[in-house]
mmCIF file of C-alpha atoms and ligand atoms in Angstrom:
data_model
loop_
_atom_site.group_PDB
_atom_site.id
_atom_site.type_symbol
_atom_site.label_atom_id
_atom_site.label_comp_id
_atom_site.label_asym_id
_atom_site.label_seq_id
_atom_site.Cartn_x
_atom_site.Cartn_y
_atom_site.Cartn_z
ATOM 1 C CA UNK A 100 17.591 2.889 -7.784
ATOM 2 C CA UNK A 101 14.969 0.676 -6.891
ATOM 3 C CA UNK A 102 15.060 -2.183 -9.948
ATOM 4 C CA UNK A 103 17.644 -3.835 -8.123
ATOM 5 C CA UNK A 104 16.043 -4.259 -5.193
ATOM 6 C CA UNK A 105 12.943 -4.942 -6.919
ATOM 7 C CA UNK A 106 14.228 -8.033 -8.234
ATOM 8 C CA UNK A 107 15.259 -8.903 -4.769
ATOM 9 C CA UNK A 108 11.695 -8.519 -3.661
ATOM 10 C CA UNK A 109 10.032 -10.802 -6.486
ATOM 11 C CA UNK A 110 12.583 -14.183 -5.233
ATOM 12 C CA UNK A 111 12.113 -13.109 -1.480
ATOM 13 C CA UNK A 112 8.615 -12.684 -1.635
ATOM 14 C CA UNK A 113 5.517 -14.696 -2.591
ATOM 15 C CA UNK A 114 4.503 -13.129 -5.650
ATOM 16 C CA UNK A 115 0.586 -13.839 -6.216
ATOM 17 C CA UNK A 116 0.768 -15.016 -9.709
ATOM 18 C CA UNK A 117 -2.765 -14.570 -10.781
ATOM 19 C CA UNK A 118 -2.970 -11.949 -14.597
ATOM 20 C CA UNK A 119 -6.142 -11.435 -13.340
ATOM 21 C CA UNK A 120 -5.904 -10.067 -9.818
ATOM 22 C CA UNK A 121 -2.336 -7.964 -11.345
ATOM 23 C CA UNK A 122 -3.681 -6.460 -14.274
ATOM 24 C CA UNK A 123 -6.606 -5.376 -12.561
ATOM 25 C CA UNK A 124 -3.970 -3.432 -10.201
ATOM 26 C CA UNK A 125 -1.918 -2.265 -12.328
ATOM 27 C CA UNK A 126 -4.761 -0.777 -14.502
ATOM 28 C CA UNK A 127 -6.031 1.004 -11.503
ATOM 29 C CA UNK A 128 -2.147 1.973 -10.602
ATOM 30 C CA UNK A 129 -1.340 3.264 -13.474
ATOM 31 C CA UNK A 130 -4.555 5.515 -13.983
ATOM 32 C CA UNK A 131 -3.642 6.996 -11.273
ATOM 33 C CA UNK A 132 0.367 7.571 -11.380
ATOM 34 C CA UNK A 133 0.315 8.302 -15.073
ATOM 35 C CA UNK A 134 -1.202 12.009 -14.148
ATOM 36 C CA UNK A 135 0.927 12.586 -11.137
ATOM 37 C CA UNK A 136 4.402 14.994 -11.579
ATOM 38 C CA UNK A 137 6.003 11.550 -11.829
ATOM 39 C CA UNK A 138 3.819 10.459 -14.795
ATOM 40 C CA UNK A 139 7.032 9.540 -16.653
ATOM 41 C CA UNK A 140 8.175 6.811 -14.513
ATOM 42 C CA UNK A 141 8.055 3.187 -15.632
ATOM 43 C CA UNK A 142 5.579 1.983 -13.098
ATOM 44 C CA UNK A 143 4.969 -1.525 -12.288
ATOM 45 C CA UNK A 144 2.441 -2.647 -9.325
ATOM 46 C CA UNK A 145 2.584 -6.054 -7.943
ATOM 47 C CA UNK A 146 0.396 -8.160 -5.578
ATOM 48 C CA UNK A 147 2.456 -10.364 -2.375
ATOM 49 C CA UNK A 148 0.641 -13.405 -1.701
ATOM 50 C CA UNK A 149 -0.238 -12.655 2.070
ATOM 51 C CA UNK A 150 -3.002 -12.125 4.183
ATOM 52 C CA UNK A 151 -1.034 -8.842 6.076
ATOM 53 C CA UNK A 152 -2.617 -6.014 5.007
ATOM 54 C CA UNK A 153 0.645 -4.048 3.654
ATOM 55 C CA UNK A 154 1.643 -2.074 1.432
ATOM 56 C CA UNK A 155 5.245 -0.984 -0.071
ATOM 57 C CA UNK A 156 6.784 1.630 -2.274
ATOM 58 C CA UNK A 157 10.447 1.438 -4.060
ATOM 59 C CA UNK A 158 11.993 4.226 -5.450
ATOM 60 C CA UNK A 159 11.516 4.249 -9.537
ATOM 61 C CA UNK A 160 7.834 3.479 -9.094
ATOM 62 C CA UNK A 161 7.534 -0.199 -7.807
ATOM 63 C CA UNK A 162 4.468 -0.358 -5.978
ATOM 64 C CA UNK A 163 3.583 -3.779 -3.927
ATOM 65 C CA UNK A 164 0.218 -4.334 -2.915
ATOM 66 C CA UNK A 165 -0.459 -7.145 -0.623
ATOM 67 C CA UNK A 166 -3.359 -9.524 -0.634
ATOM 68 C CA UNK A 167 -4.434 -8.899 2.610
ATOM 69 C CA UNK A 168 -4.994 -5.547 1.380
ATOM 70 C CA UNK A 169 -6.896 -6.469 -1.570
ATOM 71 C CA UNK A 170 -9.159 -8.854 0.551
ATOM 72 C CA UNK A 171 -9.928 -5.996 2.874
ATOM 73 C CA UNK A 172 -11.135 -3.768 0.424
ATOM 74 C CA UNK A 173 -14.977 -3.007 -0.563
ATOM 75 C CA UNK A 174 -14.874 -1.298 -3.606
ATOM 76 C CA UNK A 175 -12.046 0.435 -6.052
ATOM 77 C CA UNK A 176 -12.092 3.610 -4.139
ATOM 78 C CA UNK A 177 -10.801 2.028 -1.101
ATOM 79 C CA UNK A 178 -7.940 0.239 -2.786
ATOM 80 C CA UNK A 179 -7.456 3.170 -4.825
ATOM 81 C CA UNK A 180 -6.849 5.056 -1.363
ATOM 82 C CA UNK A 181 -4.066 2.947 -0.668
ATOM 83 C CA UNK A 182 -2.411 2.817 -3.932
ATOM 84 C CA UNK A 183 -2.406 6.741 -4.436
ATOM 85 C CA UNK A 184 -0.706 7.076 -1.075
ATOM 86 C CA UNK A 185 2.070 4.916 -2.177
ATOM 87 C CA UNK A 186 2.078 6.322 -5.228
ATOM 88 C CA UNK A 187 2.573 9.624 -3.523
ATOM 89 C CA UNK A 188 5.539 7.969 -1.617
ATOM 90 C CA UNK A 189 7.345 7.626 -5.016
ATOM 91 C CA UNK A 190 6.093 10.756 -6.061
ATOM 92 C CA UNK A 191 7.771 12.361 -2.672
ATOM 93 C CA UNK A 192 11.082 10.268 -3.202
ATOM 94 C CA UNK A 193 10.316 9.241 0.584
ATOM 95 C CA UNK A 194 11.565 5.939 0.331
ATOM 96 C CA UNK A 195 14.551 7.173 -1.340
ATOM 97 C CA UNK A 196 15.785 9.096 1.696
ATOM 98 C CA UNK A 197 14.800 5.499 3.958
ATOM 99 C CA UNK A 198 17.175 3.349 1.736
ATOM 100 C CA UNK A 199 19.872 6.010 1.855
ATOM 101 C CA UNK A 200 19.979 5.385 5.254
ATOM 102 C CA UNK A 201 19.798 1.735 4.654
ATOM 103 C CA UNK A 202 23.068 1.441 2.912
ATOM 104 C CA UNK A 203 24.417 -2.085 3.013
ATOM 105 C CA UNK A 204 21.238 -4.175 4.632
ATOM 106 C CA UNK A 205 19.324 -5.941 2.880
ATOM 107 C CA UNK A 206 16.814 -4.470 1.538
ATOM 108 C CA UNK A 207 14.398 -7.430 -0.321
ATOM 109 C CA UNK A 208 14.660 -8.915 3.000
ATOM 110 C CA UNK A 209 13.914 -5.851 4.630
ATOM 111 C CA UNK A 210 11.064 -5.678 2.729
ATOM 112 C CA UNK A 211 9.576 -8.742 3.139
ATOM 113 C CA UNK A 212 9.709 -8.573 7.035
ATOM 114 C CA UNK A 213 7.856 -5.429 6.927
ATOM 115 C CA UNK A 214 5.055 -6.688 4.514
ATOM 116 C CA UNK A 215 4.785 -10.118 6.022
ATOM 117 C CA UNK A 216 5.016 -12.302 9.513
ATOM 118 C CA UNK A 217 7.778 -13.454 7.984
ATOM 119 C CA UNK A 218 10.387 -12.023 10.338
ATOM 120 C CA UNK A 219 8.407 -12.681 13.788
ATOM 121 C CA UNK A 220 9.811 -16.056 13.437
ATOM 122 C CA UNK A 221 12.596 -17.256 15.238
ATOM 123 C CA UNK A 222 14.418 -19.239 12.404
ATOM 124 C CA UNK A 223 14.946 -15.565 10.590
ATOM 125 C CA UNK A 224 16.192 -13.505 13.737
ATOM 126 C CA UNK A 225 19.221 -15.671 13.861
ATOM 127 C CA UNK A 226 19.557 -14.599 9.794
ATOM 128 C CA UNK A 227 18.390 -10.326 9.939
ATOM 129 C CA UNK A 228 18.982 -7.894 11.689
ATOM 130 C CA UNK A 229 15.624 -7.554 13.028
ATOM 131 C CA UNK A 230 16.338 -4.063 14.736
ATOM 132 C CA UNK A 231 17.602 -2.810 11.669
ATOM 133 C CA UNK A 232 14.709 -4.007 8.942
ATOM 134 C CA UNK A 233 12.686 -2.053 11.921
ATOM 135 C CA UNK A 234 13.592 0.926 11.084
ATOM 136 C CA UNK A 235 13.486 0.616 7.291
ATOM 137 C CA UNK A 236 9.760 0.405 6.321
ATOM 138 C CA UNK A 237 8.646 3.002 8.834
ATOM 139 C CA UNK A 238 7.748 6.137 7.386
ATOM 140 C CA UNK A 239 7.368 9.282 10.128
ATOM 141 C CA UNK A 240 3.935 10.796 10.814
ATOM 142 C CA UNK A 241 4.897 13.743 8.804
ATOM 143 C CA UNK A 242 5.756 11.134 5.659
ATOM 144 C CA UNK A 243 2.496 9.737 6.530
ATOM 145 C CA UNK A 244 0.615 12.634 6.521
ATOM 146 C CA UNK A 245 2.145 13.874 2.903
ATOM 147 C CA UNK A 246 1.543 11.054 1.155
ATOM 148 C CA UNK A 247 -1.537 10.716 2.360
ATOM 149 C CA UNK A 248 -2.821 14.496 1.382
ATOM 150 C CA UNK A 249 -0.775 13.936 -2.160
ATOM 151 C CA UNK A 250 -2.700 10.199 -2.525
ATOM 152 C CA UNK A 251 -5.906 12.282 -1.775
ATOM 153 C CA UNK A 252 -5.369 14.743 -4.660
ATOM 154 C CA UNK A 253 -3.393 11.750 -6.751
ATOM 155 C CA UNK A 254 -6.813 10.183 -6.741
ATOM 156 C CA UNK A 255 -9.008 13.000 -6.853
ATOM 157 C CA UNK A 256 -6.974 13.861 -10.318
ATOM 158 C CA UNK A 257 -7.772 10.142 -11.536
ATOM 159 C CA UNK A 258 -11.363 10.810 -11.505
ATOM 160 C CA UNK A 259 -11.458 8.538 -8.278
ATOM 161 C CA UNK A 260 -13.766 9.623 -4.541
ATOM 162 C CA UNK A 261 -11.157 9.804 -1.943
ATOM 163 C CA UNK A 262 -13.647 8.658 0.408
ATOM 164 C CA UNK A 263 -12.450 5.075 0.157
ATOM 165 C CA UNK A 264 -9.503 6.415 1.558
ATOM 166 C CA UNK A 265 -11.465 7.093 5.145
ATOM 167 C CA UNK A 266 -13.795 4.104 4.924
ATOM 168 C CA UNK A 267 -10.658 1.797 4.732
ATOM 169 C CA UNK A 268 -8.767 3.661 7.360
ATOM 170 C CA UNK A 269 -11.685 3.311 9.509
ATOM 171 C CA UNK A 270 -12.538 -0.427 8.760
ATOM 172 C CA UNK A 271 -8.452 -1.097 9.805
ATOM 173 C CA UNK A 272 -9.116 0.623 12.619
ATOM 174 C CA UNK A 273 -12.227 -0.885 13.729
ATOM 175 C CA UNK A 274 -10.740 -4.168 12.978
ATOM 176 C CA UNK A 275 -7.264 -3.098 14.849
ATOM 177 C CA UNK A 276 -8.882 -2.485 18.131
ATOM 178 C CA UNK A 277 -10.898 -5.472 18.242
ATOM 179 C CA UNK A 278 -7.866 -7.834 17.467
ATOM 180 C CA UNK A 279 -6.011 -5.794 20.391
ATOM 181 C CA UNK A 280 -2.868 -5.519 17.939
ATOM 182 C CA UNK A 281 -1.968 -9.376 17.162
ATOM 183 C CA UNK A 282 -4.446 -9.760 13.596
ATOM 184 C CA UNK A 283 -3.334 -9.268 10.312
ATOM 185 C CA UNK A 284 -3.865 -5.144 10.573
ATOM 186 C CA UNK A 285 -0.800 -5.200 13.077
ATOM 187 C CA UNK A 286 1.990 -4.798 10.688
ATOM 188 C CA UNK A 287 -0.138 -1.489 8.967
ATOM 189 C CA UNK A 288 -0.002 0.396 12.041
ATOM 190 C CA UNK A 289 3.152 -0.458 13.122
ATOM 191 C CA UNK A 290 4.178 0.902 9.404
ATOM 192 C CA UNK A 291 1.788 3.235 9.065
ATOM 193 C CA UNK A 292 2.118 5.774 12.256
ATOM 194 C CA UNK A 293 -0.701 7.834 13.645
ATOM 195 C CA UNK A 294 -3.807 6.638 12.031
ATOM 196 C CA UNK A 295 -6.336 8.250 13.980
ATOM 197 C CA UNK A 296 -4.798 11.426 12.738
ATOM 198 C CA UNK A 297 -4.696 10.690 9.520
ATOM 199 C CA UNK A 298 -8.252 10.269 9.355
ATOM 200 C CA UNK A 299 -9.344 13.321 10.853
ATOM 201 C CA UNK A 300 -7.286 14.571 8.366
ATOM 202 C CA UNK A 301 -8.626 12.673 5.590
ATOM 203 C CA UNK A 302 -12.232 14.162 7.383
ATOM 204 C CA UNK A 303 -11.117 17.831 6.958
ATOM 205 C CA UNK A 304 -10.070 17.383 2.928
ATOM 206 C CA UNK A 305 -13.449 15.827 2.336
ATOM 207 C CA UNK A 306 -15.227 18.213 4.402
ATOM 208 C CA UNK A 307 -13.251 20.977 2.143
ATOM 209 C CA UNK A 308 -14.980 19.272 -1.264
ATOM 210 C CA UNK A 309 -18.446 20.166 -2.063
ATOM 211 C CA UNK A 310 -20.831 17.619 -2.175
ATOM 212 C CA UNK A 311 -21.853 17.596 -5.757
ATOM 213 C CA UNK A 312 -17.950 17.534 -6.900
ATOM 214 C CA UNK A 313 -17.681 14.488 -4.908
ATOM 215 C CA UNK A 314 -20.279 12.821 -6.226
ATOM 216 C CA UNK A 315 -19.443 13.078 -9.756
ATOM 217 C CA UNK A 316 -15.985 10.973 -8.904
ATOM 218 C CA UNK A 317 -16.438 7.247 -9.371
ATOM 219 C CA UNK A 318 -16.386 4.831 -6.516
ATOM 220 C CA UNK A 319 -16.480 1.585 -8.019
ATOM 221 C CA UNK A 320 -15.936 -0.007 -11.544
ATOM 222 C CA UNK A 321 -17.005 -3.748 -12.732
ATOM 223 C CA UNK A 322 -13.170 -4.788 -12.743
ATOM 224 C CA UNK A 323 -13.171 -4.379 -8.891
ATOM 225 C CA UNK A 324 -16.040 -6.919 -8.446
ATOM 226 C CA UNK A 325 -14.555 -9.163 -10.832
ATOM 227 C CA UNK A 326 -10.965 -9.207 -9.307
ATOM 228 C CA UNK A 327 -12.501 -9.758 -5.474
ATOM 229 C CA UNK A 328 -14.589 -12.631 -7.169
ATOM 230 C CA UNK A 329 -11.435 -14.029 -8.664
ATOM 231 C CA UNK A 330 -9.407 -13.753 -5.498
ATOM 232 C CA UNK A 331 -12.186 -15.631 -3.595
ATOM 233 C CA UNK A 332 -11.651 -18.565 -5.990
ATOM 234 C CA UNK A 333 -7.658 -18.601 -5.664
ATOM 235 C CA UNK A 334 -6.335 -21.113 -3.511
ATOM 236 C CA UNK A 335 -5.324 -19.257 0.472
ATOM 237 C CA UNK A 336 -2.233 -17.186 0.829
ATOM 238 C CA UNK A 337 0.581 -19.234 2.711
ATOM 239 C CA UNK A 338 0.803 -19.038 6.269
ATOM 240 C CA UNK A 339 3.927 -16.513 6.820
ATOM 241 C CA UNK A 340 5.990 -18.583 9.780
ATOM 242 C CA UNK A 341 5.400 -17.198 12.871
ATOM 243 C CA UNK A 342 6.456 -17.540 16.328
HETATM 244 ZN ZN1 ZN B 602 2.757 5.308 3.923
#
């Protein structure tokens, strides 16, 4: 399960198709889900071309990152926070159980209305099932909250400082409120329930490490600066159709 439909996602999604920018990610991916319980799995980590800051788990370890993501990030840490959560989705088989109850739909579709604008538009409503792709990509709170606390130690175990993991939930945040829900941050809340939560519980795992274990964990790495310096030179995402 999940090659399939990861096949479906690389023709109904813009792939960014940069060796850069992906083997940068799927260095950092796979330092990190090589020493989870699932280290076994063939994993494979993909960028989407789009500004939405998404991200997406398939069962079988196919991990999609989106741009939007990558362009929010400061340093590895912080992307490292959202790629040991997904990976902890694998891990946790949670998007198993989702397509399980997704028999029959679509699901590269699916997908790509839940990481992109790409559904808001009116052309594609006549096409999905809009209420049905809906309830695909949502996670509950209590998913939420295990894969974060999993992506926590995922990274911790990498050698990686889970702080990123609160700066970047606080930056969305930040960013969230001031765009009043209609920026490019919308489509992470809607998919990603609860975030205020989640960060006080991101607070109370840090607060539980002691400083100098903390500090020896790395935050950044020279491959970070040089794949946000080579994303600034590609050529702008394409505008997802919107209403
Ligand atoms: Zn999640």
């Amino acid at each position: 399960m999940g090659q399939q439909e990861a096949q479906q996602v690389s023709t109904q999604l813009p792939m960014l198709q940069d060796a850069e920018v992906n083997n940068y990610v799927n260095q950092l991916g796979q330092r990190i889900a090589k020493l989870t319980s699932r280290g076994d799995l063939d994993w494979h980590f993909a960028v989407v071309n789009t500004d939405v800051v998404n991200a997406f788990a398939l069962p079988g370890g196919y991990v999609y990152v989106n741009r939007g993501v990558l362009e929010h990030t400061s340093n590895m840490s912080e992307l490292a926070g959202v790629m040991g959560h997904e990976i902890e989705h694998v891990v946790l088989r949670h998007s198993v159980k989702q397509m399980e109850q997704q028999q029959g739909a679509n699901v590269g579709l699916s997908i790509a209305c839940a990481l992109t604008n790409v559904c808001n538009s009116q052309v594609t409503q006549t096409v999905v099932n809009v209420g049905a792709t809906a309830v695909f990509a949502r996670f509950s709170r209590e998913d939420e909250v295990q894969a974060d606390e999993g992506g926590f130690q995922n990274d911790v175990r990498a050698g990686i400082n889970p702080t990123g993991m609160l700066t970047f939930f606080q930056k969305l945040l930040a960013e969230e409120q001031a765009a009043g829900g209609t920026g490019n941050t919308a489509s992470w809340f809607a998919d990603h329930p609860g975030t205020t939560d989640r960060i006080a519980d991101i607070q109370r795992m840090l607060s539980q490490m002691s400083k100098s274990d903390l500090a020896k964990l790395q935050t950044d790495d020279q491959g970070f600066e040089s794949m946000k310096r080579r994303l600034a030179q590609l050529p702008a995402a394409p505008k997802a159709a919107t209403k």
